PDB file of C-alpha atoms in Angstrom:
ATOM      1  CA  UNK A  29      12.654 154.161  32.762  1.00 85.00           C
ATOM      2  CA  UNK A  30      13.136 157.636  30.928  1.00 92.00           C
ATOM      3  CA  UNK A  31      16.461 158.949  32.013  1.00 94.00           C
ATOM      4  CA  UNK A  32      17.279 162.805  31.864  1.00 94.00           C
ATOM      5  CA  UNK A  33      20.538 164.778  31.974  1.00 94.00           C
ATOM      6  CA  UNK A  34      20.608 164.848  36.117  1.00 95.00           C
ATOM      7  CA  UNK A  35      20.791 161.187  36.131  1.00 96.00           C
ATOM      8  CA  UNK A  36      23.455 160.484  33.137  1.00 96.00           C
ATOM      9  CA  UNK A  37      25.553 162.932  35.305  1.00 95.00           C
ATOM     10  CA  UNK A  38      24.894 161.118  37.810  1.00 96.00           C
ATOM     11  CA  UNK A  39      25.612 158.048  36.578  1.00 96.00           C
ATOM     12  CA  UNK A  40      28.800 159.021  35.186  1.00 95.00           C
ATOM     13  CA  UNK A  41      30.248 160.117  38.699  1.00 95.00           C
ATOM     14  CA  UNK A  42      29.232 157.156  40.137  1.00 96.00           C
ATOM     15  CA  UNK A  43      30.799 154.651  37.657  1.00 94.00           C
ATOM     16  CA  UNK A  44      33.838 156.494  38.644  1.00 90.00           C
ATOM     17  CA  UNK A  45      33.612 156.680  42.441  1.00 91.00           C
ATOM     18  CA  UNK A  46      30.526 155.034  44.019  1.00 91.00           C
ATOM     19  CA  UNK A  47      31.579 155.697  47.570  1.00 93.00           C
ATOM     20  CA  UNK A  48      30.772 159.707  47.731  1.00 95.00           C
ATOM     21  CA  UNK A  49      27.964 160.638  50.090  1.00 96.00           C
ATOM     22  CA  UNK A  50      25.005 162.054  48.706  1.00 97.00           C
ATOM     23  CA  UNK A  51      25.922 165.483  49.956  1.00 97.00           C
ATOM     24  CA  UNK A  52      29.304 165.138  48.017  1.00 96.00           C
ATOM     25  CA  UNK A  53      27.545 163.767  44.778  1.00 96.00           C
ATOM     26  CA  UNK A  54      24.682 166.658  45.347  1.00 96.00           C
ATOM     27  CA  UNK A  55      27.549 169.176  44.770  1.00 96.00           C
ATOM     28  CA  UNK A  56      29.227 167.719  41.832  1.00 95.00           C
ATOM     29  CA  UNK A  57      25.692 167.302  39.539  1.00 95.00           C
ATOM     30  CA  UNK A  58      23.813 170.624  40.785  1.00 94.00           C
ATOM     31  CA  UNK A  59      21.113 168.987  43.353  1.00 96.00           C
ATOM     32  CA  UNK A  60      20.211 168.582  46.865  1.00 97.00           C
ATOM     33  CA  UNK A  61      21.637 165.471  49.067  1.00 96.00           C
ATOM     34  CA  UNK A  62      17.819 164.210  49.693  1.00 97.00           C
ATOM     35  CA  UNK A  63      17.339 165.180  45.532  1.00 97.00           C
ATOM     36  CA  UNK A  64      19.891 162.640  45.135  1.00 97.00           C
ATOM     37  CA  UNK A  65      19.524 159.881  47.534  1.00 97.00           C
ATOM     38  CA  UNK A  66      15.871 160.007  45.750  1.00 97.00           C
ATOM     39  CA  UNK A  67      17.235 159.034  42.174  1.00 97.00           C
ATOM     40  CA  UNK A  68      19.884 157.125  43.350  1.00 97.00           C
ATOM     41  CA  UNK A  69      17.161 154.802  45.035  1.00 97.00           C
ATOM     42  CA  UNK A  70      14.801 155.039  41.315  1.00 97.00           C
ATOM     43  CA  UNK A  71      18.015 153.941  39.858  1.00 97.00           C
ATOM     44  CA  UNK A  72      18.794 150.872  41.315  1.00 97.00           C
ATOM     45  CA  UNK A  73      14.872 149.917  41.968  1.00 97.00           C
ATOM     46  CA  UNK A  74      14.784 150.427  37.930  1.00 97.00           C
ATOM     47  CA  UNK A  75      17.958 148.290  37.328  1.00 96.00           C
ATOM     48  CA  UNK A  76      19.775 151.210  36.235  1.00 97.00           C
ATOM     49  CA  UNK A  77      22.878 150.059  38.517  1.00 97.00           C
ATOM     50  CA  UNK A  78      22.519 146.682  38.822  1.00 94.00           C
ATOM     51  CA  UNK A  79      25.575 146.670  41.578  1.00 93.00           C
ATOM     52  CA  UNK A  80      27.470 148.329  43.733  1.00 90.00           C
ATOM     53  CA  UNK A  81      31.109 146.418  43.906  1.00 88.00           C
ATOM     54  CA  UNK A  82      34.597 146.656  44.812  1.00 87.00           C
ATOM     55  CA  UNK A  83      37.180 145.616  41.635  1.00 87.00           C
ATOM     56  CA  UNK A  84      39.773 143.710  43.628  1.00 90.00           C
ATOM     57  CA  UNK A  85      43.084 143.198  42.750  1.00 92.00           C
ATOM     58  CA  UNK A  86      43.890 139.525  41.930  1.00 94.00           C
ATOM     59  CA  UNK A  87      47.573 139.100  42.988  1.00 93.00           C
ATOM     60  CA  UNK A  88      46.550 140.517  46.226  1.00 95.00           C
ATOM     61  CA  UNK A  89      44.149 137.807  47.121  1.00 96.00           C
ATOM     62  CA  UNK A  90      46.503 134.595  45.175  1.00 96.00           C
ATOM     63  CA  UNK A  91      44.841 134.512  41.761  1.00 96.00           C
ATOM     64  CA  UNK A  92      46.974 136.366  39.726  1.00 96.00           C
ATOM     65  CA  UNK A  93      46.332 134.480  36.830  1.00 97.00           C
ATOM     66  CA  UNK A  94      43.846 135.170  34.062  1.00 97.00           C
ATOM     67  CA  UNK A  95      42.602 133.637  30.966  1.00 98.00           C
ATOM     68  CA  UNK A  96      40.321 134.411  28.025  1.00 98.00           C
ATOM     69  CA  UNK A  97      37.888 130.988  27.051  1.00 98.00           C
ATOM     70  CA  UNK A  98      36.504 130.962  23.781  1.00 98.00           C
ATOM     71  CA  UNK A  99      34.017 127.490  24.462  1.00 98.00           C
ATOM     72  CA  UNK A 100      31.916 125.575  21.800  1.00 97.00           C
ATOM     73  CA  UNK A 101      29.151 123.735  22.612  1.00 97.00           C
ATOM     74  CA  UNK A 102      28.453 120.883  20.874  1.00 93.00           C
ATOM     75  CA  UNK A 103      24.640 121.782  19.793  1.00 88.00           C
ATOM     76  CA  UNK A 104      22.907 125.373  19.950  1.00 82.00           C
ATOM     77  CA  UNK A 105      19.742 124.200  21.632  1.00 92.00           C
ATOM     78  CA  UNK A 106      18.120 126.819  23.626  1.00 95.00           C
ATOM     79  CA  UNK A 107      18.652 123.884  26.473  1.00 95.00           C
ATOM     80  CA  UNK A 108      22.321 123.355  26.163  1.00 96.00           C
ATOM     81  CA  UNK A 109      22.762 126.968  26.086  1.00 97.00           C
ATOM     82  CA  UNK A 110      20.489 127.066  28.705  1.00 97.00           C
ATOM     83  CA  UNK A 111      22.212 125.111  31.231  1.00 96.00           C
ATOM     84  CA  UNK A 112      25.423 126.132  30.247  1.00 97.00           C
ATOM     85  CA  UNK A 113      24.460 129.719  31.252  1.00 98.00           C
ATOM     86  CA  UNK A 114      23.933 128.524  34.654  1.00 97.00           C
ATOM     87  CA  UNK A 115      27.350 127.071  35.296  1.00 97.00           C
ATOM     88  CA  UNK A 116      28.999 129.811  34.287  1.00 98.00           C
ATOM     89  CA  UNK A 117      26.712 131.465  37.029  1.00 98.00           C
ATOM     90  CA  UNK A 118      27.259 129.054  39.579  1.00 97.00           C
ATOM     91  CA  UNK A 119      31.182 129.166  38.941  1.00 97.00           C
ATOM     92  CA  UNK A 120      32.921 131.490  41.169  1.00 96.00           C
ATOM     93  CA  UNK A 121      36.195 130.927  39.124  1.00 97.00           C
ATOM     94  CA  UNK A 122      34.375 132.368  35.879  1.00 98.00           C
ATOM     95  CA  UNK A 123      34.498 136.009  36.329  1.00 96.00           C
ATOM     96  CA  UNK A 124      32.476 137.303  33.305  1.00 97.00           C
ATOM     97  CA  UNK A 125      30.936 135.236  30.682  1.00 98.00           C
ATOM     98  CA  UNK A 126      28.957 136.446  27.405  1.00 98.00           C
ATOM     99  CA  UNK A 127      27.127 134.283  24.996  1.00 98.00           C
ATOM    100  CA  UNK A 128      28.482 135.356  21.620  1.00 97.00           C
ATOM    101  CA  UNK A 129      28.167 134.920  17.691  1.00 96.00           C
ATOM    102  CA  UNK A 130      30.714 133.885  15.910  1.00 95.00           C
ATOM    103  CA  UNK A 131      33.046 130.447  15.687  1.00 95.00           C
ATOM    104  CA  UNK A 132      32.842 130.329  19.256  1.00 97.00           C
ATOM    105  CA  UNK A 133      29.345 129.857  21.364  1.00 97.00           C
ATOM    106  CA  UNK A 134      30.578 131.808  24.425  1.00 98.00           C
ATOM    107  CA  UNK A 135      33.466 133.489  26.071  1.00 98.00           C
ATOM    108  CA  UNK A 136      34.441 133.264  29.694  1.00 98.00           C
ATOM    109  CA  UNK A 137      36.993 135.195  31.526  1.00 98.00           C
ATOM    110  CA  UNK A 138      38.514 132.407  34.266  1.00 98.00           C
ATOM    111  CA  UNK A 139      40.671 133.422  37.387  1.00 97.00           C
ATOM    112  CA  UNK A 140      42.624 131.048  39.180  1.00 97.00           C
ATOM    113  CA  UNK A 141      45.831 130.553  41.503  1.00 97.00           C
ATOM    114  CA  UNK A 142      48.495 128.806  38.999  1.00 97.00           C
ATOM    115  CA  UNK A 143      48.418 126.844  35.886  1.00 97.00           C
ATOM    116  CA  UNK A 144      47.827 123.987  38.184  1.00 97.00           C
ATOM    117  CA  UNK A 145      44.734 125.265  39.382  1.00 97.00           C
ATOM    118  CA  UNK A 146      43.340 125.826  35.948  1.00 97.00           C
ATOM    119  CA  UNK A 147      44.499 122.462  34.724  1.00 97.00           C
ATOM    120  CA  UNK A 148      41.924 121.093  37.603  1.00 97.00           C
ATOM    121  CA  UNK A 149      39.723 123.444  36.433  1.00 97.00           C
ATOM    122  CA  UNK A 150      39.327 122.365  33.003  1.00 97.00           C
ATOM    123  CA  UNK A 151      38.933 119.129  33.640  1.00 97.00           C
ATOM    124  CA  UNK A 152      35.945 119.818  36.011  1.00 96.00           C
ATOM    125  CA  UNK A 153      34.618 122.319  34.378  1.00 97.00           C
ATOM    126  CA  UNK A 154      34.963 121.677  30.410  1.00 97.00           C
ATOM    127  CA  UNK A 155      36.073 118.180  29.833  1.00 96.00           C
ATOM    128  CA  UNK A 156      33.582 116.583  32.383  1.00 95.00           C
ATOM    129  CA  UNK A 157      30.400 118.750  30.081  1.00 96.00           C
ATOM    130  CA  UNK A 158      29.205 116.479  27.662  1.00 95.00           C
ATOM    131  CA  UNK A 159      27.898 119.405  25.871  1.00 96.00           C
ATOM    132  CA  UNK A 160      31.013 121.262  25.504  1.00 96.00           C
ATOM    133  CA  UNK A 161      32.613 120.186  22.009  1.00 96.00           C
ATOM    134  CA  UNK A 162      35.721 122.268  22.407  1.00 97.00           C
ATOM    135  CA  UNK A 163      37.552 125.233  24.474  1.00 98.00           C
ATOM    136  CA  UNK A 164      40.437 127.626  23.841  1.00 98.00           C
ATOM    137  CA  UNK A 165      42.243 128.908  25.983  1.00 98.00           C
ATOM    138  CA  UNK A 166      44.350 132.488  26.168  1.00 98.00           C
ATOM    139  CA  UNK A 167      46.391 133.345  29.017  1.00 97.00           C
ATOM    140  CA  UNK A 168      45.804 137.410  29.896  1.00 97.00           C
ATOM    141  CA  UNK A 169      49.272 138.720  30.428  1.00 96.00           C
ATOM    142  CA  UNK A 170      48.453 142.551  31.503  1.00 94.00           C
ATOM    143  CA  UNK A 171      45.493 143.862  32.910  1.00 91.00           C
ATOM    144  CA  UNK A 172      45.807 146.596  30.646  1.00 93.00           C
ATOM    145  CA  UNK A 173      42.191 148.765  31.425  1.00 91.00           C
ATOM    146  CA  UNK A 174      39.730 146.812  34.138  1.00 88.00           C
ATOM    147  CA  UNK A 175      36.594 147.912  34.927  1.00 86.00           C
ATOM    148  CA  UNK A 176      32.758 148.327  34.233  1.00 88.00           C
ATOM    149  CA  UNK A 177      32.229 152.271  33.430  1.00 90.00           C
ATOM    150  CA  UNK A 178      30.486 152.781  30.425  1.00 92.00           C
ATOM    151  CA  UNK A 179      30.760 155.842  28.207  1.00 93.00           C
ATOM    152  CA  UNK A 180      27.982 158.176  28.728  1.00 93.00           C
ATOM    153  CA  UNK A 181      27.105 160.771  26.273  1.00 90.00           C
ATOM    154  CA  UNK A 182      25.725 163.722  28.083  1.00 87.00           C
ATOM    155  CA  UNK A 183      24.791 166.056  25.392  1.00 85.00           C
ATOM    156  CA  UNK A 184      22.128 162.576  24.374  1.00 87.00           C
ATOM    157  CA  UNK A 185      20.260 164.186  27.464  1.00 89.00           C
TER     158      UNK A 185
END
């Protein structure tokens, strides 16, 4: 999908503040509300936004603790990698995860309630994966910049 300067200013409002109207956003990029509605729709249809979310706080829901996993798996085979792709989907505890290059195959970003929790959740998780050779752990002690905005260089458009 070709974007053009309306829609990287578009984009860039959004990733700030998703919940303006389109009658609001119309005014801050120069177009009508329908003009808008219209490309927001093309955007996500494209995969432009992939989602709309709320970032939640996570000592306000009990899992104020964070950690950075660097994981090795014990083979790079496009099936080990495969499948470990899809736990890290189907793991609500793992918040992001990239495959990466490097010593490390992949690194996770884990949430959970106490050190307790993520004890149980290593064990489950890592040590029962026969394909995981080895894990490293990091605890995050400040959320120092959270979010998903990316830079967008207007002046590209």
């Amino acid at each position: 999908m070709e974007l053009d300067r309306l829609d990287a200013r578009l984009l860039s409002v959004l990733q700030t503040n998703n919940r303006h109207n389109y009658e609001v956003l119309g005014e801050l990029v120069g177009l009508s509300p329908t003009a808008v509605q219209r490309r927001v729709r093309r955007l996500r249809e494209h995969g432009v936004i992939e989602a709309d979310v709320s970032i939640v706080k996570p000592k306000m829901i009990g899992r104020p603790i964070a950690m950075l996993v660097l994981v090795s798996l014990e083979r790079e085979r496009a099936d080990i990698v495969d499948r470990f792709k899809q736990s890290i989907r189907q793991t609500p505890e793992v918040m992001n995860g990239y495959y990466i290059t490097g010593e490390s195959d992949f690194v996770l970003i884990v949430t959970a309630q106490s050190m307790e929790d993520y004890e149980v959740f290593t064990r489950k998780f890592f040590y029962e994966n026969p394909d995981i050779k080895g894990f490293k752990t990091m605890v995050i002690m400040d959320r120092v910049k959270v979010g998903f905005a990316l830079p967008i260089d207007l002046s590209a458009f």
